[in-house]
Amino acid sequence: MLHKSTPWLLAASLALSAAAPLAVQAKPFRWTRAVDLSSWDVHAQNVGVNNALHSAIYDTLVEYNSKTFKPEPSLATEWKQVSPTQLRLTLRQGVKFSDGSLLTADDVRFSLERAKAKSSNYAVYTLGIDRVEKVSPTVIDIFSNLPNPVLVNQLTELRILSKAWAEKNNSVEPKDIRNKDETYAHRHALGTGPFQLKEWTPDQRVVLEPNPHWWGQGKFGGNVNQIIYTPIKSDATRMAALLSGEVDFVLDPSLQDLARVRQTAQLKVLEGPENRTLFLGMDQFRDELPGSSVKGQNPLKDVRVRKALYQAIDIASIQRVVQRGLAQPAGALVAPQVNGWTRKADTRWPYDVKAAQQLLTEAGYPQGFEVDFACSAGRYINDEQLCQAITAQWARVGVKARLRSLPFSTYFPMIQRNEASIYLLGWGVPTFDAFYSLQSLVRSPGAGGDGNFNLGRFSSPQQDALVERIRKETDLVTRNGLIEKALLQDHELISHIPLYHQIIPWALRQNVDVPHRADNRIDWRALRVN
C-alpha cells in the first residue's frame, strides 16, 4: 500500500494561508484533570495520562485524524508496504527539534529501537519489529519478523526523540517505572511537536510553550500560545475552578456536576464513547494470596470463584448510580470502536447472587473469604466509588474485600510489581485493534510485549496459541473470526472481569474549540481558544 500525502499537503498549505492571522490572536489554555503524569520519558510507562501530555511535545511518524481516526502523515509523509515484512517510510524534510537541531533518520531508528528496550513499557507497540534500517537521510525501512497488519497503527504511539540529546544526557535507556531511579528524560523533554516543556512541578503544575521550530505551524488551526496544566485531585475543587473561570477545560468532570455545567451559559459539555474498557484483574499465579483468609491455596485460580465474583457484580446498578448512565456494560475486554469486537462476544454473564453463592460453595468457600482489593483514586471516572460499590456487592456473597485506594503515581507501579490480589484497570486501545488487548492482557507474560499488562499472570496454552495465530494472520475476515473466538473463550475462562466501556464527558468553556476524541486525548495541533 502506498500512502501519498499530496492532497493533505495541499489542504495544509491552504490552512496555512487561512490561519496566518492567528499568531496575533494566540491565547493561553488552562486545563485540569485529577492526576499528574508519572514521567516525561516517552517509553517509561504506557498509560493514557502520560501519552496525552507527551503528544504535545513529541511527534510520531503517523498520527490519527481526530475525526476519522484513520492514520495520516506526521513525521512520515508517506509509507509503502514493500513486502509483507518490510514497511518503507519517507520522512518529512526540514523538521527540527525545539532546540533547533534537525530530525534525521538516525533519530527515528534510535527511538524505535529504544522503545524495544528491556525497561521500556512500549514493547507492545514494537511487536514484530525485527530491525530498523536507514535507507537514506530521509527514508527508513522497518523489517518485521512476521507480517503485521496493524504496524502502521502501532506507529501512532511510538514517539520520536533526539538520539544526540539522549546520548548527551545519559538517557539512552528508558526509565524503569518500577523503581525510583531517574534519568534526565524523566524530568526533561525535547521533541519536534507543537509545544516544548517549560516547567514541571510534579503533582502541581505543568507549563508548555510553543515550539518555535514546529514544522506544523499554521497548518492545523490551533492558536494557543501557552498550556498550563494543573492536576486537581478533588472533584469539587476541579469543577469549582471551571465554574469560576480559573481553568478553561476539565478532562474528567464529576458526573454529578454535568447538569450544572450544561445550564451555565459560558460552559458546555462534549461527550462520546471512549475506546477504553474497565475491568478487574486477579492474581492467578501465586499459590497463596498475601493477607487472604485462605491459607495454602489461591481461590482466584479457580474459574468458579472468578465467575462468582463476576456474577455478584450488579453492573446495571453501577451504570445507573455510580456512573450516572455514562457507561456501557461490557462482556468483553474491547470496546465497540475496536476492530474485532462483536456483540456476541460482548455479552455479560448475568448478575445472579444465588448463582454466585452456589459457585463459591462448589469451589469450597461456602462462607466466602477475605481478599485484598486495590483501586486507583482519580484515574478513571468515579473509580473509588466504583470499587466501593463492588466491595459492598461482594459482601452479599461472603467475599470480604479489603479495599485500598491509591493515587495514580503509586498505584500503577504497585500493580505492575504484581502486588495486588484484585485490581482495577482501564484499558484503551491505541491501535483500535483487539490484538493489542489480547496480546497485553490475555497472552501469558513473555517477551516482546506478550502479557505486559497481564498483571494477574493468567495463562492458557489454548489462548496463547490462538493469539499467536491472530498475530500472523493477514486475511481480515479470517483474522476477525479468530479474534471473536479468542474473546468468546475469554468469556468462559474469565481471565479478567469486564465491567463497562467508558463514556467520556469533557467540561469546558464555550470559547474553547477542540474535537472530542475516542482516545480521550486533546488534539494539541487543532486546539483553539477564541
CSV table of C-alpha atoms in Angstrom, one decimal, residues 25-479:
chain,number,residue,atom,x,y,z
A,25,GLN,CA,-4.8,36.2,18.5
A,26,ALA,CA,-2.9,33.5,20.3
A,27,LYS,CA,-4.2,32.7,23.8
A,28,PRO,CA,-3.3,30.5,26.8
A,29,PHE,CA,-5.1,27.3,27.6
A,30,ARG,CA,-5.6,26.3,31.2
A,31,TRP,CA,-6.8,22.8,31.9
A,32,THR,CA,-7.0,20.1,34.6
A,33,ARG,CA,-7.7,16.5,35.4
A,34,ALA,CA,-7.4,14.5,38.6
A,35,VAL,CA,-3.9,13.1,38.2
A,36,ASP,CA,-0.5,14.2,37.0
A,37,LEU,CA,1.7,12.3,34.6
A,38,SER,CA,4.3,10.0,36.1
A,39,SER,CA,7.2,10.7,33.7
A,40,TRP,CA,8.3,12.7,30.7
A,41,ASP,CA,10.2,9.7,29.4
A,42,VAL,CA,8.2,8.6,26.3
A,43,HIS,CA,9.0,4.9,26.8
A,44,ALA,CA,8.7,4.7,30.7
A,45,GLN,CA,5.1,3.9,31.3
A,46,ASN,CA,2.3,3.2,28.8
A,47,VAL,CA,-0.7,5.0,30.4
A,48,GLY,CA,-3.1,7.4,29.0
A,49,VAL,CA,-2.2,10.3,31.2
A,50,ASN,CA,1.4,10.3,30.0
A,51,ASN,CA,0.6,9.6,26.4
A,52,ALA,CA,-1.8,12.6,26.2
A,53,LEU,CA,0.7,15.1,27.5
A,54,HIS,CA,3.7,13.5,25.6
A,55,SER,CA,1.8,14.1,22.4
A,56,ALA,CA,2.0,17.9,22.9
A,57,ILE,CA,5.8,17.7,22.8
A,58,TYR,CA,6.7,14.6,20.9
A,59,ASP,CA,5.6,13.7,17.4
A,60,THR,CA,5.1,10.2,15.9
A,61,LEU,CA,5.7,9.1,12.4
A,62,VAL,CA,1.9,8.6,11.9
A,63,GLU,CA,-1.0,10.3,13.6
A,64,TYR,CA,-4.7,9.6,13.8
A,65,ASN,CA,-7.1,12.0,12.2
A,66,SER,CA,-9.2,13.4,15.0
A,67,LYS,CA,-12.5,12.9,13.1
A,68,THR,CA,-12.0,9.6,11.1
A,69,PHE,CA,-9.3,8.0,13.3
A,70,LYS,CA,-7.5,6.9,10.1
A,71,PRO,CA,-3.7,7.1,10.1
A,72,GLU,CA,-2.4,10.3,8.4
A,73,PRO,CA,1.1,11.7,7.8
A,74,SER,CA,3.0,13.3,10.6
A,75,LEU,CA,6.8,12.9,10.7
A,76,ALA,CA,6.4,10.4,7.8
A,77,THR,CA,4.8,11.9,4.7
A,78,GLU,CA,4.2,8.6,3.1
A,79,TRP,CA,4.6,4.8,3.6
A,80,LYS,CA,4.7,1.8,1.4
A,81,GLN,CA,4.4,-1.9,2.1
A,82,VAL,CA,7.4,-3.1,0.1
A,83,SER,CA,6.7,-6.7,1.1
A,84,PRO,CA,4.6,-8.4,3.8
A,85,THR,CA,7.5,-7.9,6.2
A,86,GLN,CA,9.0,-4.6,5.0
A,87,LEU,CA,7.5,-1.1,5.5
A,88,ARG,CA,9.2,1.9,3.9
A,89,LEU,CA,8.6,5.4,5.3
A,90,THR,CA,9.6,8.7,3.8
A,91,LEU,CA,10.4,11.3,6.5
A,92,ARG,CA,9.3,14.9,6.4
A,93,GLN,CA,12.2,17.1,5.4
A,94,GLY,CA,13.3,20.2,7.4
A,95,VAL,CA,11.8,19.1,10.7
A,96,LYS,CA,13.6,20.5,13.8
A,97,PHE,CA,13.5,19.7,17.5
A,98,SER,CA,12.7,22.5,19.8
A,99,ASP,CA,16.4,23.3,20.3
A,100,GLY,CA,16.8,23.9,16.6
A,101,SER,CA,18.6,20.6,15.7
A,102,LEU,CA,17.4,18.7,12.6
A,103,LEU,CA,15.5,15.5,12.8
A,104,THR,CA,17.3,12.7,11.0
A,105,ALA,CA,16.7,9.1,10.1
A,106,ASP,CA,19.1,8.2,12.9
A,107,ASP,CA,16.8,9.8,15.4
A,108,VAL,CA,13.9,7.7,14.1
A,109,ARG,CA,15.9,4.5,14.1
A,110,PHE,CA,17.2,5.2,17.6
A,111,SER,CA,13.7,6.0,19.0
A,112,LEU,CA,12.1,2.8,17.6
A,113,GLU,CA,14.9,0.7,19.0
A,114,ARG,CA,14.7,2.4,22.3
A,115,ALA,CA,11.0,1.5,22.6
A,116,LYS,CA,12.1,-2.2,22.4
A,117,ALA,CA,14.5,-1.8,25.4
A,118,LYS,CA,14.0,-4.1,28.5
A,119,SER,CA,13.0,-1.1,30.7
A,120,SER,CA,10.5,0.2,28.1
A,121,ASN,CA,6.8,-0.2,28.7
A,122,TYR,CA,6.1,0.2,24.9
A,123,ALA,CA,7.3,-3.1,23.6
A,124,VAL,CA,3.7,-3.9,22.7
A,125,TYR,CA,3.9,-1.2,20.0
A,126,THR,CA,7.1,-2.6,18.6
A,127,LEU,CA,5.5,-6.0,18.1
A,128,GLY,CA,7.2,-7.9,15.3
A,129,ILE,CA,9.8,-5.2,14.6
A,130,ASP,CA,12.9,-7.1,13.9
A,131,ARG,CA,15.1,-4.2,12.8
A,132,VAL,CA,15.0,-0.6,11.5
A,133,GLU,CA,17.3,0.3,8.7
A,134,LYS,CA,18.3,3.7,7.4
A,135,VAL,CA,18.0,3.7,3.6
A,136,SER,CA,18.9,7.4,3.1
A,137,PRO,CA,18.8,10.6,5.3
A,138,THR,CA,15.0,10.8,4.7
A,139,VAL,CA,14.0,7.1,4.2
A,140,ILE,CA,13.8,4.2,6.7
A,141,ASP,CA,12.7,0.6,6.4
A,142,ILE,CA,11.0,-1.3,9.2
A,143,PHE,CA,11.5,-5.0,8.9
A,144,SER,CA,9.2,-7.4,10.7
A,145,ASN,CA,9.8,-11.0,11.6
A,146,LEU,CA,6.2,-11.7,10.6
A,147,PRO,CA,3.6,-9.9,8.6
A,148,ASN,CA,1.9,-7.3,10.8
A,149,PRO,CA,-1.4,-5.9,9.7
A,150,VAL,CA,-1.5,-3.2,12.4
A,151,LEU,CA,2.1,-1.9,12.3
A,152,VAL,CA,1.1,1.5,10.9
A,153,ASN,CA,-1.5,1.9,13.8
A,154,GLN,CA,1.2,0.9,16.3
A,155,LEU,CA,3.5,3.7,15.0
A,156,THR,CA,0.9,6.3,16.3
A,157,GLU,CA,2.2,5.6,19.8
A,158,LEU,CA,5.9,5.5,19.2
A,159,ARG,CA,7.2,9.0,19.8
A,160,ILE,CA,10.5,10.2,18.3
A,161,LEU,CA,13.2,11.8,20.4
A,162,SER,CA,16.7,13.1,19.6
A,163,LYS,CA,19.5,10.5,19.6
A,164,ALA,CA,22.1,13.1,20.4
A,165,TRP,CA,20.1,14.6,23.2
A,166,ALA,CA,19.5,11.2,24.8
A,167,GLU,CA,23.2,10.2,24.5
A,168,LYS,CA,24.4,13.6,25.9
A,169,ASN,CA,22.1,13.3,28.9
A,170,ASN,CA,22.6,9.6,29.8
A,171,SER,CA,19.0,8.7,28.7
A,172,VAL,CA,19.7,6.1,26.0
A,173,GLU,CA,17.8,3.5,28.1
A,174,PRO,CA,14.2,4.4,29.2
A,175,LYS,CA,13.5,4.9,32.9
A,176,ASP,CA,12.3,1.8,34.6
A,177,ILE,CA,9.0,3.0,36.1
A,178,ARG,CA,9.0,0.2,38.7
A,179,ASN,CA,11.8,1.8,40.7
A,180,LYS,CA,12.7,5.3,41.8
A,181,ASP,CA,15.9,5.7,39.7
A,182,GLU,CA,15.6,8.8,37.5
A,183,THR,CA,17.1,9.6,34.1
A,184,TYR,CA,17.4,13.0,32.6
A,185,ALA,CA,14.5,12.2,30.2
A,186,HIS,CA,12.2,11.6,33.2
A,187,ARG,CA,12.0,15.3,34.1
A,188,HIS,CA,13.1,16.9,30.8
A,189,ALA,CA,11.8,16.7,27.2
A,190,LEU,CA,13.0,17.6,23.7
A,191,GLY,CA,10.7,16.8,20.8
A,192,THR,CA,9.5,18.0,17.4
A,193,GLY,CA,5.9,18.6,18.4
A,194,PRO,CA,3.9,21.8,18.7
A,195,PHE,CA,5.0,22.6,22.3
A,196,GLN,CA,8.0,22.4,24.5
A,197,LEU,CA,8.3,21.8,28.2
A,198,LYS,CA,8.9,25.0,30.2
A,199,GLU,CA,8.1,23.8,33.7
A,200,TRP,CA,7.1,20.6,35.6
A,201,THR,CA,6.5,20.6,39.3
A,202,PRO,CA,5.1,17.1,39.9
A,203,ASP,CA,1.5,17.0,41.2
A,204,GLN,CA,1.3,20.8,41.0
A,205,ARG,CA,1.9,22.3,37.6
A,206,VAL,CA,3.0,21.8,34.0
A,207,VAL,CA,3.7,24.7,31.7
A,208,LEU,CA,4.2,24.2,28.0
A,209,GLU,CA,5.1,26.9,25.4
A,210,PRO,CA,5.1,26.8,21.6
A,211,ASN,CA,8.0,25.1,19.9
A,212,PRO,CA,9.3,27.9,17.6
A,213,HIS,CA,10.6,25.3,15.2
A,214,TRP,CA,7.5,23.2,14.8
A,215,TRP,CA,7.0,22.0,11.3
A,216,GLY,CA,3.2,22.2,11.6
A,217,GLN,CA,3.0,25.9,12.4
A,218,GLY,CA,-0.3,27.3,11.0
A,219,LYS,CA,-1.3,24.0,9.3
A,220,PHE,CA,-3.9,22.7,11.7
A,221,GLY,CA,-5.8,25.8,13.0
A,222,GLY,CA,-4.6,25.9,16.6
A,223,ASN,CA,-3.9,29.3,18.2
A,224,VAL,CA,-2.7,28.5,21.8
A,225,ASN,CA,0.5,30.3,23.0
A,226,GLN,CA,0.8,28.6,26.4
A,227,ILE,CA,-0.6,25.5,28.1
A,228,ILE,CA,-0.9,25.4,31.8
A,229,TYR,CA,-1.9,22.0,33.3
A,230,THR,CA,-2.8,21.8,37.0
A,231,PRO,CA,-3.7,18.4,38.4
A,232,ILE,CA,-6.5,18.7,40.9
A,233,LYS,CA,-7.5,15.6,42.8
A,234,SER,CA,-10.7,16.8,44.4
A,235,ASP,CA,-13.7,16.6,42.1
A,236,ALA,CA,-15.4,19.6,43.8
A,237,THR,CA,-12.3,21.8,43.6
A,238,ARG,CA,-11.7,20.8,39.9
A,239,MET,CA,-15.3,21.8,39.0
A,240,ALA,CA,-15.2,24.9,41.1
A,241,ALA,CA,-12.1,26.0,39.1
A,242,LEU,CA,-14.0,25.6,35.9
A,243,LEU,CA,-17.1,27.4,37.1
A,244,SER,CA,-15.1,30.3,38.5
A,245,GLY,CA,-13.1,30.7,35.2
A,246,GLU,CA,-9.7,29.6,36.7
A,247,VAL,CA,-9.5,26.9,34.1
A,248,ASP,CA,-10.8,26.5,30.6
A,249,PHE,CA,-11.2,22.7,30.4
A,250,VAL,CA,-11.8,19.7,32.7
A,251,LEU,CA,-11.0,16.4,31.0
A,252,ASP,CA,-12.6,14.3,33.8
A,253,PRO,CA,-15.5,16.3,35.3
A,254,SER,CA,-17.5,15.0,38.2
A,255,LEU,CA,-20.7,13.4,36.8
A,256,GLN,CA,-23.0,15.0,39.4
A,257,ASP,CA,-21.9,18.5,38.2
A,258,LEU,CA,-22.6,17.9,34.5
A,259,ALA,CA,-26.2,19.2,34.6
A,260,ARG,CA,-25.0,22.5,36.2
A,261,VAL,CA,-22.3,22.8,33.5
A,262,ARG,CA,-24.9,22.4,30.8
A,263,GLN,CA,-27.1,25.1,32.4
A,264,THR,CA,-24.2,27.6,32.6
A,265,ALA,CA,-24.2,29.9,29.6
A,266,GLN,CA,-20.4,30.2,29.5
A,267,LEU,CA,-19.8,26.4,29.6
A,268,LYS,CA,-20.5,23.3,27.6
A,269,VAL,CA,-20.2,19.5,27.7
A,270,LEU,CA,-18.7,17.3,25.0
A,271,GLU,CA,-19.2,13.6,25.4
A,272,GLY,CA,-18.9,10.4,23.5
A,273,PRO,CA,-17.8,6.7,23.8
A,274,GLU,CA,-14.2,6.0,24.6
A,275,ASN,CA,-12.2,3.1,23.3
A,276,ARG,CA,-11.5,2.1,26.9
A,277,THR,CA,-12.9,-0.8,28.9
A,278,LEU,CA,-12.7,-1.0,32.7
A,279,PHE,CA,-12.2,-4.4,34.3
A,280,LEU,CA,-10.9,-6.2,37.3
A,281,GLY,CA,-7.7,-8.2,37.2
A,282,MET,CA,-7.0,-11.1,39.6
A,283,ASP,CA,-3.8,-12.8,40.8
A,284,GLN,CA,-3.9,-16.3,39.3
A,285,PHE,CA,-0.2,-17.1,39.8
A,286,ARG,CA,0.6,-17.2,43.5
A,287,ASP,CA,-0.1,-20.4,45.4
A,288,GLU,CA,-1.3,-18.3,48.3
A,289,LEU,CA,-2.7,-14.8,48.3
A,290,PRO,CA,-0.9,-12.4,50.7
A,291,GLY,CA,-3.2,-11.4,53.5
A,292,SER,CA,-6.1,-13.6,52.5
A,293,SER,CA,-8.1,-15.6,55.0
A,294,VAL,CA,-7.5,-18.7,52.7
A,295,LYS,CA,-4.2,-20.4,53.6
A,296,GLY,CA,-2.2,-22.8,51.4
A,297,GLN,CA,-4.1,-22.0,48.2
A,298,ASN,CA,-5.2,-19.3,45.9
A,299,PRO,CA,-9.0,-19.2,45.4
A,300,LEU,CA,-8.6,-16.9,42.3
A,301,LYS,CA,-7.0,-19.7,40.4
A,302,ASP,CA,-10.4,-21.4,40.4
A,303,VAL,CA,-12.6,-20.3,37.4
A,304,ARG,CA,-15.7,-20.9,39.6
A,305,VAL,CA,-14.5,-18.3,42.1
A,306,ARG,CA,-13.7,-15.8,39.3
A,307,LYS,CA,-17.2,-16.4,37.8
A,308,ALA,CA,-18.8,-16.0,41.2
A,309,LEU,CA,-17.1,-12.6,41.7
A,310,TYR,CA,-18.3,-11.7,38.2
A,311,GLN,CA,-21.9,-12.7,38.7
A,312,ALA,CA,-22.0,-11.0,42.1
A,313,ILE,CA,-21.5,-7.6,40.5
A,314,ASP,CA,-24.7,-5.7,39.7
A,315,ILE,CA,-23.4,-3.8,36.7
A,316,ALA,CA,-26.8,-2.2,35.9
A,317,SER,CA,-26.8,-0.6,39.3
A,318,ILE,CA,-23.3,0.7,38.8
A,319,GLN,CA,-24.1,2.1,35.4
A,320,ARG,CA,-27.2,3.9,36.8
A,321,VAL,CA,-26.0,5.1,40.2
A,322,VAL,CA,-22.2,5.3,40.2
A,323,GLN,CA,-21.6,6.2,36.5
A,324,ARG,CA,-25.0,8.1,36.0
A,325,GLY,CA,-25.6,6.4,32.7
A,326,LEU,CA,-22.2,7.2,31.2
A,327,ALA,CA,-21.1,3.6,30.9
A,328,GLN,CA,-21.9,0.7,28.5
A,329,PRO,CA,-21.9,-2.7,30.4
A,330,ALA,CA,-19.2,-4.9,29.0
A,331,GLY,CA,-18.8,-8.6,28.5
A,332,ALA,CA,-15.5,-8.4,26.5
A,333,LEU,CA,-12.2,-6.7,27.1
A,334,VAL,CA,-12.5,-4.5,24.0
A,335,ALA,CA,-15.0,-1.7,23.2
A,336,PRO,CA,-17.2,-1.4,20.1
A,337,GLN,CA,-14.9,1.0,18.3
A,338,VAL,CA,-12.2,-1.6,18.3
A,339,ASN,CA,-11.7,-3.9,15.3
A,340,GLY,CA,-12.7,-7.5,16.2
A,341,TRP,CA,-15.4,-6.5,18.6
A,342,THR,CA,-18.7,-8.3,18.2
A,343,ARG,CA,-22.0,-8.0,20.1
A,344,LYS,CA,-21.9,-11.8,20.6
A,345,ALA,CA,-18.6,-11.6,22.4
A,346,ASP,CA,-19.6,-8.6,24.4
A,347,THR,CA,-22.4,-10.4,26.3
A,348,ARG,CA,-22.0,-10.4,30.1
A,349,TRP,CA,-22.6,-13.3,32.5
A,350,PRO,CA,-25.8,-12.3,34.2
A,351,TYR,CA,-25.9,-10.7,37.7
A,352,ASP,CA,-27.1,-13.5,39.9
A,353,VAL,CA,-26.3,-13.6,43.7
A,354,LYS,CA,-27.7,-17.1,44.2
A,355,ALA,CA,-25.6,-18.5,41.3
A,356,ALA,CA,-22.5,-16.7,42.7
A,357,GLN,CA,-23.1,-18.3,46.2
A,358,GLN,CA,-23.5,-21.7,44.6
A,359,LEU,CA,-20.3,-21.4,42.7
A,360,LEU,CA,-18.4,-20.4,45.8
A,361,THR,CA,-19.9,-23.4,47.6
A,362,GLU,CA,-18.8,-25.7,44.8
A,363,ALA,CA,-15.3,-24.3,44.9
A,364,GLY,CA,-15.1,-25.0,48.6
A,365,TYR,CA,-15.8,-21.5,50.0
A,366,PRO,CA,-19.4,-21.6,51.2
A,367,GLN,CA,-18.7,-18.8,53.7
A,368,GLY,CA,-16.7,-16.7,51.3
A,369,PHE,CA,-13.2,-15.4,52.1
A,370,GLU,CA,-11.2,-12.3,52.7
A,371,VAL,CA,-9.1,-10.8,49.9
A,372,ASP,CA,-7.0,-7.7,49.0
A,373,PHE,CA,-8.6,-5.3,46.5
A,374,ALA,CA,-6.6,-2.4,45.1
A,375,CYS,CA,-8.2,0.6,43.4
A,376,SER,CA,-7.0,3.7,41.7
A,377,ALA,CA,-8.0,7.1,43.1
A,378,GLY,CA,-8.9,9.7,40.5
A,379,ARG,CA,-7.6,7.9,37.4
A,380,TYR,CA,-11.0,6.9,36.0
A,381,ILE,CA,-14.4,8.5,36.4
A,382,ASN,CA,-15.7,7.7,39.9
A,383,ASP,CA,-13.1,4.9,40.3
A,384,GLU,CA,-13.2,5.0,44.1
A,385,GLN,CA,-17.0,4.9,44.2
A,386,LEU,CA,-17.0,2.1,41.7
A,387,CYS,CA,-14.7,0.0,43.8
A,388,GLN,CA,-16.7,0.8,47.0
A,389,ALA,CA,-19.9,-0.4,45.2
A,390,ILE,CA,-18.2,-3.6,44.1
A,391,THR,CA,-16.9,-4.2,47.6
A,392,ALA,CA,-20.4,-3.9,49.0
A,393,GLN,CA,-21.9,-6.2,46.4
A,394,TRP,CA,-19.3,-8.9,47.0
A,395,ALA,CA,-20.0,-8.8,50.7
A,396,ARG,CA,-23.5,-10.1,49.9
A,397,VAL,CA,-22.0,-13.4,48.8
A,398,GLY,CA,-19.5,-13.6,51.7
A,399,VAL,CA,-16.4,-12.2,49.9
A,400,LYS,CA,-14.8,-9.6,52.2
A,401,ALA,CA,-12.7,-7.4,50.0
A,402,ARG,CA,-10.2,-5.2,51.9
A,403,LEU,CA,-10.3,-2.1,49.7
A,404,ARG,CA,-7.3,0.1,49.5
A,405,SER,CA,-7.3,3.2,47.2
A,406,LEU,CA,-4.0,4.7,45.9
A,407,PRO,CA,-3.1,7.8,43.9
A,408,PHE,CA,-2.1,7.3,40.3
A,409,SER,CA,1.6,7.9,40.9
A,410,THR,CA,1.9,5.0,43.3
A,411,TYR,CA,-1.0,2.8,42.1
A,412,PHE,CA,0.3,1.8,38.7
A,413,PRO,CA,3.9,1.0,39.7
A,414,MET,CA,2.4,-1.1,42.5
A,415,ILE,CA,0.2,-3.2,40.3
A,416,GLN,CA,3.0,-3.5,37.7
A,417,ARG,CA,5.1,-5.1,40.5
A,418,ASN,CA,2.3,-7.7,40.9
A,419,GLU,CA,1.5,-6.5,44.4
A,420,ALA,CA,-2.3,-6.7,44.3
A,421,SER,CA,-4.6,-9.7,44.6
A,422,ILE,CA,-7.5,-8.0,42.8
A,423,TYR,CA,-7.1,-4.7,41.0
A,424,LEU,CA,-9.0,-2.2,38.8
A,425,LEU,CA,-7.7,-1.3,35.4
A,426,GLY,CA,-9.0,0.7,32.4
A,427,TRP,CA,-7.6,-0.4,29.0
A,428,GLY,CA,-7.7,1.9,26.0
A,429,VAL,CA,-6.7,0.5,22.6
A,430,PRO,CA,-4.5,3.0,20.7
A,431,THR,CA,-4.2,0.7,17.7
A,432,PHE,CA,-8.0,0.3,17.5
A,433,ASP,CA,-7.5,-3.5,17.0
A,434,ALA,CA,-8.3,-6.2,19.5
A,435,PHE,CA,-5.0,-7.9,19.1
A,436,TYR,CA,-3.4,-5.2,21.2
A,437,SER,CA,-5.7,-6.1,24.2
A,438,LEU,CA,-5.4,-9.9,23.7
A,439,GLN,CA,-1.6,-9.7,23.5
A,440,SER,CA,-1.2,-7.4,26.5
A,441,LEU,CA,-4.0,-8.8,28.8
A,442,VAL,CA,-4.7,-12.4,27.9
A,443,ARG,CA,-1.4,-13.8,26.5
A,444,SER,CA,0.9,-15.4,29.0
A,445,PRO,CA,3.6,-13.0,30.1
A,446,GLY,CA,6.7,-13.2,27.9
A,447,ALA,CA,9.0,-11.2,25.6
A,448,GLY,CA,8.1,-8.6,23.0
A,449,GLY,CA,5.1,-7.2,24.9
A,450,ASP,CA,3.3,-10.5,25.4
A,451,GLY,CA,1.3,-10.2,28.6
A,452,ASN,CA,2.9,-6.9,29.6
A,453,PHE,CA,-0.3,-5.9,31.4
A,454,ASN,CA,-1.4,-9.4,32.3
A,455,LEU,CA,-0.7,-8.4,35.9
A,456,GLY,CA,-2.6,-11.4,37.4
A,457,ARG,CA,-0.5,-13.7,35.2
A,458,PHE,CA,-3.4,-15.6,33.8
A,459,SER,CA,-2.1,-18.3,31.5
A,460,SER,CA,-3.9,-20.5,29.0
A,461,PRO,CA,-2.0,-22.5,26.3
A,462,GLN,CA,-5.2,-22.6,24.3
A,463,GLN,CA,-5.5,-18.8,24.3
A,464,ASP,CA,-1.8,-18.3,23.7
A,465,ALA,CA,-2.0,-20.4,20.5
A,466,LEU,CA,-5.0,-18.5,19.3
A,467,VAL,CA,-3.4,-15.1,20.0
A,468,GLU,CA,-0.3,-16.3,18.1
A,469,ARG,CA,-2.5,-17.2,15.1
A,470,ILE,CA,-4.0,-13.7,15.2
A,471,ARG,CA,-0.6,-12.2,15.3
A,472,LYS,CA,0.3,-13.9,12.0
A,473,GLU,CA,-3.0,-13.8,10.1
A,474,THR,CA,-3.3,-11.1,7.4
A,475,ASP,CA,-6.7,-12.0,5.9
A,476,LEU,CA,-9.1,-9.7,7.6
A,477,VAL,CA,-12.1,-12.0,7.6
A,478,THR,CA,-10.2,-14.9,9.0
A,479,ARG,CA,-8.4,-12.8,11.5
